Short mmCIF file of C-alpha atoms (C1' of nucleotides) in Angstrom, two decimals:
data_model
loop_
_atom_site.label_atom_id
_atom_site.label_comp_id
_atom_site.label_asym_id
_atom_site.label_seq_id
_atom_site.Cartn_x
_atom_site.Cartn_y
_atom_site.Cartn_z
CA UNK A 1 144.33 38.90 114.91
CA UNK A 2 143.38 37.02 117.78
CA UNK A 3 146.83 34.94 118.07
CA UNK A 4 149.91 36.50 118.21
CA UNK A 5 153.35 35.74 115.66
CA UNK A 6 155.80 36.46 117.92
CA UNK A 7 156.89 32.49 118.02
CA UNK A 8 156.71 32.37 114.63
CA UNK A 9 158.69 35.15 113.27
CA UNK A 10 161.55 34.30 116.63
CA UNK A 11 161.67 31.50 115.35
CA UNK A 12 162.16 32.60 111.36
CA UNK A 13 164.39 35.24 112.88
CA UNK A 14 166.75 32.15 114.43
CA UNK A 15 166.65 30.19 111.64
CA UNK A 16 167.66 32.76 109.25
CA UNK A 17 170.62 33.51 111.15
CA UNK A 18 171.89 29.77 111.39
CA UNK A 19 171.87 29.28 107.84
CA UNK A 20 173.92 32.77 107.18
CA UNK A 21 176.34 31.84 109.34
CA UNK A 22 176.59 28.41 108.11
CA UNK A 23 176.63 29.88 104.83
CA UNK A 24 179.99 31.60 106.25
CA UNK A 25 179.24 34.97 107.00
CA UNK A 26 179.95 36.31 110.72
CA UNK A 27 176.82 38.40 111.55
CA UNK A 28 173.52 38.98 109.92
CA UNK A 29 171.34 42.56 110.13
CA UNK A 30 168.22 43.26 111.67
CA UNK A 31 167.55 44.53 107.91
CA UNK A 32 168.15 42.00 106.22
CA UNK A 33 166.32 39.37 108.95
CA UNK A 34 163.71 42.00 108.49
CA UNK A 35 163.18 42.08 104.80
CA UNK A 36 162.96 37.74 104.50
CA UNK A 37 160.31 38.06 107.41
CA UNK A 38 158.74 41.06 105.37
CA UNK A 39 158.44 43.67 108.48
CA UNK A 40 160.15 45.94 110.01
CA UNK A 41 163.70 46.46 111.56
CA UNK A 42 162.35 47.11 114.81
CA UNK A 43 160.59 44.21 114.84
CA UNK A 44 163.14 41.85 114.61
CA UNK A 45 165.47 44.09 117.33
CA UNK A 46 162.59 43.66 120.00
CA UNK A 47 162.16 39.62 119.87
CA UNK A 48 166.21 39.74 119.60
CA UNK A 49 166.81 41.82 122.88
CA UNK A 50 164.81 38.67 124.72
CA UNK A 51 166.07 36.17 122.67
CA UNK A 52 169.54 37.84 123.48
CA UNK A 53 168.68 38.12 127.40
CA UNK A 54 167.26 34.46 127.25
CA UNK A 55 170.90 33.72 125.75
CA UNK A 56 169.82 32.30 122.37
CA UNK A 57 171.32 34.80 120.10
CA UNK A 58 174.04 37.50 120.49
CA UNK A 59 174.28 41.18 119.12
CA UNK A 60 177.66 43.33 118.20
CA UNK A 61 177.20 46.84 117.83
CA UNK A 62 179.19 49.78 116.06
CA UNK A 63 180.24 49.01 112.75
CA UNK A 64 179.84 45.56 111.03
CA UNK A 65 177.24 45.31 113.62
CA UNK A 66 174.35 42.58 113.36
CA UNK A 67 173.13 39.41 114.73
CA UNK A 68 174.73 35.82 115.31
CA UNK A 69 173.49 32.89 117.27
CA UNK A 70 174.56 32.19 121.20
CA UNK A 71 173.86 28.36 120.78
CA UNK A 72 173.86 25.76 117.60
CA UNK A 73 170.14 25.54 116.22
CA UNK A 74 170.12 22.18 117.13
CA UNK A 75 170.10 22.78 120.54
CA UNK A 76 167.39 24.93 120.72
CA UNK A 77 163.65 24.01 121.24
CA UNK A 78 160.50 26.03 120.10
CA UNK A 79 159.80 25.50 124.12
CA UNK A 80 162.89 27.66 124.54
CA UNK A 81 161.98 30.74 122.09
CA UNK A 82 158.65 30.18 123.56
CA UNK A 83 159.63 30.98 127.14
CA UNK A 84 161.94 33.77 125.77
CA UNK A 85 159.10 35.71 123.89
CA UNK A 86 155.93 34.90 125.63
CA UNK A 87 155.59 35.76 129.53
CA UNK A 88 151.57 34.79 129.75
CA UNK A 89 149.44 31.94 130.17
CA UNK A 90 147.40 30.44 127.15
CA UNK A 91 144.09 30.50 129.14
CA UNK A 92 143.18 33.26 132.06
CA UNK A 93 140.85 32.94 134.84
CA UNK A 94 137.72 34.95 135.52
CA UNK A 95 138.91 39.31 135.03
CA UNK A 96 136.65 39.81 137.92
CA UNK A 97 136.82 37.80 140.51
CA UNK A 98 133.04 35.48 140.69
CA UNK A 99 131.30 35.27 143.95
CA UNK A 100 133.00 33.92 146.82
CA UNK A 101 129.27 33.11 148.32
CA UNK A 102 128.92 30.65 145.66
CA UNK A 103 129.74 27.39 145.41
CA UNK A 104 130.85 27.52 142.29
CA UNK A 105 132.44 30.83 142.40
CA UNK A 106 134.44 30.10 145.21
CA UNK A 107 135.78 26.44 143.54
CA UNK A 108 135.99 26.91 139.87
CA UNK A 109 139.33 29.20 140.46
CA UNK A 110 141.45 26.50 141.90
CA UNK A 111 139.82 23.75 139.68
CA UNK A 112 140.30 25.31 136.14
CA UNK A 113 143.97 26.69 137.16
CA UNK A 114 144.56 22.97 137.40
CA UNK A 115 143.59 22.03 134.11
CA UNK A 116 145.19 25.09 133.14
CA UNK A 117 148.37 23.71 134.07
CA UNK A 118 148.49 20.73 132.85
CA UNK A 119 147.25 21.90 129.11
CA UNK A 120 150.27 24.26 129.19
CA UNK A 121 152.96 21.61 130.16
CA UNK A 122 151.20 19.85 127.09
CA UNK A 123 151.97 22.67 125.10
CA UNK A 124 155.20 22.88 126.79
CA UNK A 125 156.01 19.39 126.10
CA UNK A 126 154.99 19.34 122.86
CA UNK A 127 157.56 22.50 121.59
CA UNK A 128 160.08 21.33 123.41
CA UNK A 129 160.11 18.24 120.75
CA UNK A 130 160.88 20.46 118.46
CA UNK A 131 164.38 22.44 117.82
CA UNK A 132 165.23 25.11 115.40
CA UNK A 133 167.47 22.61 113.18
CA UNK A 134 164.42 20.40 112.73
CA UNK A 135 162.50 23.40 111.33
CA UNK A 136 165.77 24.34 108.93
CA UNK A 137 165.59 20.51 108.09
CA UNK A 138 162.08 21.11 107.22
CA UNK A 139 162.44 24.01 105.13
CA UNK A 140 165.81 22.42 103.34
CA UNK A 141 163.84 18.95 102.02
CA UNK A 142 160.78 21.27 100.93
CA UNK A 143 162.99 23.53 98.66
CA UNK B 1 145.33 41.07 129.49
CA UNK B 2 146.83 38.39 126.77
CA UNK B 3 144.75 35.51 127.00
CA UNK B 4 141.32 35.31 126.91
CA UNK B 5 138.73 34.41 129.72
CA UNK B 6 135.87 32.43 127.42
CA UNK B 7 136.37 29.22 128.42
CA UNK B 8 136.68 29.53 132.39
CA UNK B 9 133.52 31.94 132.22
CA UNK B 10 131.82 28.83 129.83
CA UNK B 11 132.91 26.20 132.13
CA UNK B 12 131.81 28.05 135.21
CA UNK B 13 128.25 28.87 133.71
CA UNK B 14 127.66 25.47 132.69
CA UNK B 15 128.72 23.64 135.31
CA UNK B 16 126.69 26.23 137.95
CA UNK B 17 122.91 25.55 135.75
CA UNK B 18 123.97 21.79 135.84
CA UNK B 19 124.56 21.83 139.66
CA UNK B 20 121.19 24.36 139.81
CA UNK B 21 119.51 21.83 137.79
CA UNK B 22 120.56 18.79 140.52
CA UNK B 23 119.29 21.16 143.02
CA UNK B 24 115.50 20.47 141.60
CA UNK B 25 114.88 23.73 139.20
CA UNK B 26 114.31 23.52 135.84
CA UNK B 27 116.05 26.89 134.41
CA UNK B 28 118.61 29.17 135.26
CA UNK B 29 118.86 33.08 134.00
CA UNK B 30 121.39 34.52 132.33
CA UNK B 31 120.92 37.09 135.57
CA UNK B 32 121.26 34.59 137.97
CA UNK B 33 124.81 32.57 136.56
CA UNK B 34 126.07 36.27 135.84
CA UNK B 35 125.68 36.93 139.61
CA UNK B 36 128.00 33.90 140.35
CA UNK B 37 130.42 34.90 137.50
CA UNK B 38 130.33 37.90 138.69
CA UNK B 39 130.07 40.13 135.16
CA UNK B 40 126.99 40.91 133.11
CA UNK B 41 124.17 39.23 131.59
CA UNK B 42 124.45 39.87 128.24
CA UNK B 43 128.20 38.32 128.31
CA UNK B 44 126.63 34.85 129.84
CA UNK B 45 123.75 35.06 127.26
CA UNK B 46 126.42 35.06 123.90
CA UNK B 47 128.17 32.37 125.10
CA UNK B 48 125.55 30.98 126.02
CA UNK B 49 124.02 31.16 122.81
CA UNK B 50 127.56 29.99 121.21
CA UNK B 51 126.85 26.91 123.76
CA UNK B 52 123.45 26.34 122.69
CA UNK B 53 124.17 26.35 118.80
CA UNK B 54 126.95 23.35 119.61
CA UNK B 55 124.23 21.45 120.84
CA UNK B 56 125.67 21.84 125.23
CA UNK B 57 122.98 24.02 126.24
CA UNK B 58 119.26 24.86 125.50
CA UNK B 59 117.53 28.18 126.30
CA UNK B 60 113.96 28.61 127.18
CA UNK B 61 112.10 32.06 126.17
CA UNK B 62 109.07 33.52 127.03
CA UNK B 63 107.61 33.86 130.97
CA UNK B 64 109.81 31.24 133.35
CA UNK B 65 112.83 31.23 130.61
CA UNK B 66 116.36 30.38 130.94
CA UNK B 67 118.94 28.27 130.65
CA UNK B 68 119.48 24.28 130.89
CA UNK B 69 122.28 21.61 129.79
CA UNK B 70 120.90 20.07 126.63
CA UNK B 71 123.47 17.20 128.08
CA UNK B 72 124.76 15.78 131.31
CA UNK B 73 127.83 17.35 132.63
CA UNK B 74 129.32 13.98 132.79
CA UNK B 75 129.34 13.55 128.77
CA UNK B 76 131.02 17.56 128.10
CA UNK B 77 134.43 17.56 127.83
CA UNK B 78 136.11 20.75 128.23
CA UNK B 79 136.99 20.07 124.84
CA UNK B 80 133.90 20.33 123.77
CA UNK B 81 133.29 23.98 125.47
CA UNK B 82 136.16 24.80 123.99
CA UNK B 83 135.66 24.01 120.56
CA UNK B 84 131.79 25.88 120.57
CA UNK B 85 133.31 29.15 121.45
CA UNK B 86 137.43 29.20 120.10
CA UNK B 87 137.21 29.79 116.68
CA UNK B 88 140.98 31.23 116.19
CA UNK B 89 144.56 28.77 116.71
CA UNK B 90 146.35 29.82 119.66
CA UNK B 91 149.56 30.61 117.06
CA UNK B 92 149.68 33.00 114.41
CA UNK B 93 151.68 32.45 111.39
CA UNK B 94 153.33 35.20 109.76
CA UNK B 95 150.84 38.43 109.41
CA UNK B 96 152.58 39.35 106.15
CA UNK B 97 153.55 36.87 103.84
CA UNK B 98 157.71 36.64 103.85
CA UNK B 99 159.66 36.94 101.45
CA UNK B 100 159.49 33.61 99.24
CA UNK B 101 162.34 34.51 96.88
CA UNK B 102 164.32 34.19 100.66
CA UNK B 103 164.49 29.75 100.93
CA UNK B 104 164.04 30.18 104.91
CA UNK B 105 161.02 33.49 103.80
CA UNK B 106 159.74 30.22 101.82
CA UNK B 107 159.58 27.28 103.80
CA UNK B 108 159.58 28.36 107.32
CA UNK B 109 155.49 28.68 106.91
CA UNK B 110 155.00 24.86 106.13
CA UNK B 111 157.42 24.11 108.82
CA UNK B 112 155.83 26.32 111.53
CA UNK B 113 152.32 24.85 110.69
CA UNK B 114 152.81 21.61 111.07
CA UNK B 115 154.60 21.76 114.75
CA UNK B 116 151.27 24.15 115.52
CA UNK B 117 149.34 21.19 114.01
CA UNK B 118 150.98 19.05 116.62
CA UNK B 119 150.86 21.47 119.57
CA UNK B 120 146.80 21.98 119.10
CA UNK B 121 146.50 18.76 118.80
CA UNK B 122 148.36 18.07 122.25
CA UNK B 123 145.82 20.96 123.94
CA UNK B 124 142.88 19.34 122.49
CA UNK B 125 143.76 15.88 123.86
CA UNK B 126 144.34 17.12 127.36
CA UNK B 127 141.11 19.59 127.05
CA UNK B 128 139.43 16.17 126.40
CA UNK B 129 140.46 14.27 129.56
CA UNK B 130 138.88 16.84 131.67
CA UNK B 131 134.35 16.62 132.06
CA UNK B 132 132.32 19.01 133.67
CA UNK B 133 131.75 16.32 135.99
CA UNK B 134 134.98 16.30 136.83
CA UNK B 135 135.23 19.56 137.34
CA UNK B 136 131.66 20.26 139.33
CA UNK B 137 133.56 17.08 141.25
CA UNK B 138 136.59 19.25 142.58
CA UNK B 139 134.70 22.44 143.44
CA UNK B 140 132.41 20.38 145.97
CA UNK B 141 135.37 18.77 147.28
CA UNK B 142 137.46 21.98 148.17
CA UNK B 143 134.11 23.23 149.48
"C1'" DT C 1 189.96 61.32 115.58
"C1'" DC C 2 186.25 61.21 112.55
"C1'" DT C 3 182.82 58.62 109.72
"C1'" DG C 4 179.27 55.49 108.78
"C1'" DG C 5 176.53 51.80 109.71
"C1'" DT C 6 174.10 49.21 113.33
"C1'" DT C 7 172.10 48.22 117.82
"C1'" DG C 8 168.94 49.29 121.70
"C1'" DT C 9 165.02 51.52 123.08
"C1'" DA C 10 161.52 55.00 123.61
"C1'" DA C 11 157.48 57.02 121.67
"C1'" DC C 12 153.57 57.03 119.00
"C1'" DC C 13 149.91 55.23 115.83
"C1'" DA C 14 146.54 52.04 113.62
"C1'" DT C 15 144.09 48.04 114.01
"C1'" DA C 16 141.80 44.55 116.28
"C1'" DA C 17 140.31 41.60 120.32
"C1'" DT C 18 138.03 41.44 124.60
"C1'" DT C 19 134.76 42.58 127.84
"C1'" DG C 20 131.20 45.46 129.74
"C1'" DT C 21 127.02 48.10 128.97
"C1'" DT C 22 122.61 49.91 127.14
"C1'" DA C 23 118.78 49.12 124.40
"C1'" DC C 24 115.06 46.77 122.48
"C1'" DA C 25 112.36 43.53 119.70
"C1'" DA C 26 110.78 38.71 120.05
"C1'" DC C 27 108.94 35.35 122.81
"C1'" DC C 28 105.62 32.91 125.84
"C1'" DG C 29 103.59 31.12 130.45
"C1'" DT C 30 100.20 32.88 133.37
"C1'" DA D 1 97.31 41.69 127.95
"C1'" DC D 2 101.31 41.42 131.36
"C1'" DG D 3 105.77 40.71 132.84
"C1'" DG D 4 109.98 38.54 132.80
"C1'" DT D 5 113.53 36.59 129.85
"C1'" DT D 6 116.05 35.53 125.64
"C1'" DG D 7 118.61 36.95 121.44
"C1'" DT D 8 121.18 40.33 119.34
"C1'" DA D 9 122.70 44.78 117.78
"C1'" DA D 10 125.31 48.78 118.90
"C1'" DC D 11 128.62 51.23 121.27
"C1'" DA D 12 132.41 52.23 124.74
"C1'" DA D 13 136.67 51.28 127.45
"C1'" DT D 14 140.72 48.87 127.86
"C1'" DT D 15 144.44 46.28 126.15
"C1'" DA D 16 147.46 43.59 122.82
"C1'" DT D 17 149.81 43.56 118.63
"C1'" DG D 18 152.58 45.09 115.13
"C1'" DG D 19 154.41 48.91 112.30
"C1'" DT D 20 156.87 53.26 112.12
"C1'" DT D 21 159.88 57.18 113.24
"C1'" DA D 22 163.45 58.92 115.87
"C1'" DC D 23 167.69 59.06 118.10
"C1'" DA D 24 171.43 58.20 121.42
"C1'" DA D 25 175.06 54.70 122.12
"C1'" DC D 26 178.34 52.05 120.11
"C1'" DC D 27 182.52 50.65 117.51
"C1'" DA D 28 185.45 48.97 113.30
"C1'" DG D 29 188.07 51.03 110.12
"C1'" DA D 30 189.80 54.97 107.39
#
DNA sequence: TCTGGTTGTAACCATAATTGTTACAACCGT
DNA sequence: ACGGTTGTAACAATTATGGTTACAACCAGA
């Protein structure tokens, strides 16, 4: 488990939820998201709360509670679940911080964070191609 | 700590034994780069060892050991570091299987895998454009 | 007003990744 | 033979991840 599936099952998660709705029903249940992803309840409510605070999906509580989308799949990107769910970089810098006295320890900071940045707005770029009606497309034609 | 810290501690110990090397010595120890890096030996010497098995480094044993670039920084890409010690995709699809009588539980893992495909490839590509040389070039110029 | 189902969140656990550390056999130039 | 270094195993400390239980807050409808 060296990756995480947080991006993946947000992303399940959203999908799930367009089609139910577009399938006519109002809301959809962290129990029943839960039981197509095959985990737990919980799960699903802890990627919704950001998804909900990042204002891509939308909760009702009390009864006939559940789920329901904030914005139409199709204008949603992997690059914006992404941002919702993960707050980290891909790559991190030395834990402890490499000899100053050095040559190399004092420049390699600076020169990898560069690199670093532009891999991630690679990455960035690259899920922001992406939205979540392209994945339901995907899934649709392969049924 | 989310992200791992393998491939700035690779790129800093290579690049220091190729600079070492342009300095007129023949090896550098595993004591020595750890100094710069500012963690133990035993953490430069398996990745080092991960280095030297990809064919980027050599090692030396016996009395006057150590370390040297089995290639000019000039011809390592980044890429190349990367790929001798990474084994693991930054995503992770689903840790239990979903529920495949569900059609999103079915399809969503296809779909998901081949925007990772993508998104990889995108990091590899920029890990690529990026040499040791290049690197070893900005430290000496912030210096 | 009460009931029942659901959200939101805290707390805890198991597992695994990451990094640091100690230890020691294997190696080899001098 | 000596002494310094590699190569690697073993173990510990810290953290991330995901699963689970628990429960207060919430609210539509009876």
């Amino acid at each position: 488990m060296s990756a995480n599936s947080r991006l993946t099952i947000a992303a399940h998660a959203l999908t799930w939820i367009g089609l139910y709705q577009r399938r006519g029903h109002e809301v959809a249940t962290s129990e029943q998201i839960a039981t197509s992803v095959n985990t737990n309840p919980v799960v699903i409510r802890r990627l919704l709360a950001k998804l909900s605070k990042a204002g891509l999906a939308d909760s009702r509580r009390g009864a006939g509670a559940g789920w329901m989308l904030a914005r139409d799949l199709a204008t949603i990107t992997l690059l914006d679940v992404y941002q919702a769910i993960e707050p980290g970089p891909v790559f991190a810098l030395h834990r402890a911080t490499p000899d100053p006295e050095c040559v190399v320890g004092h420049g390699i900071g600076p020169a990898m964070a560069a690199v670093y940045d532009d891999v991630e707005a690679a990455l960035r770029r690259e899920l922001g191609k992406t939205t979540l009606e392209d994945v339901l497309r995907d899934i649709l034609k392969a049924a």
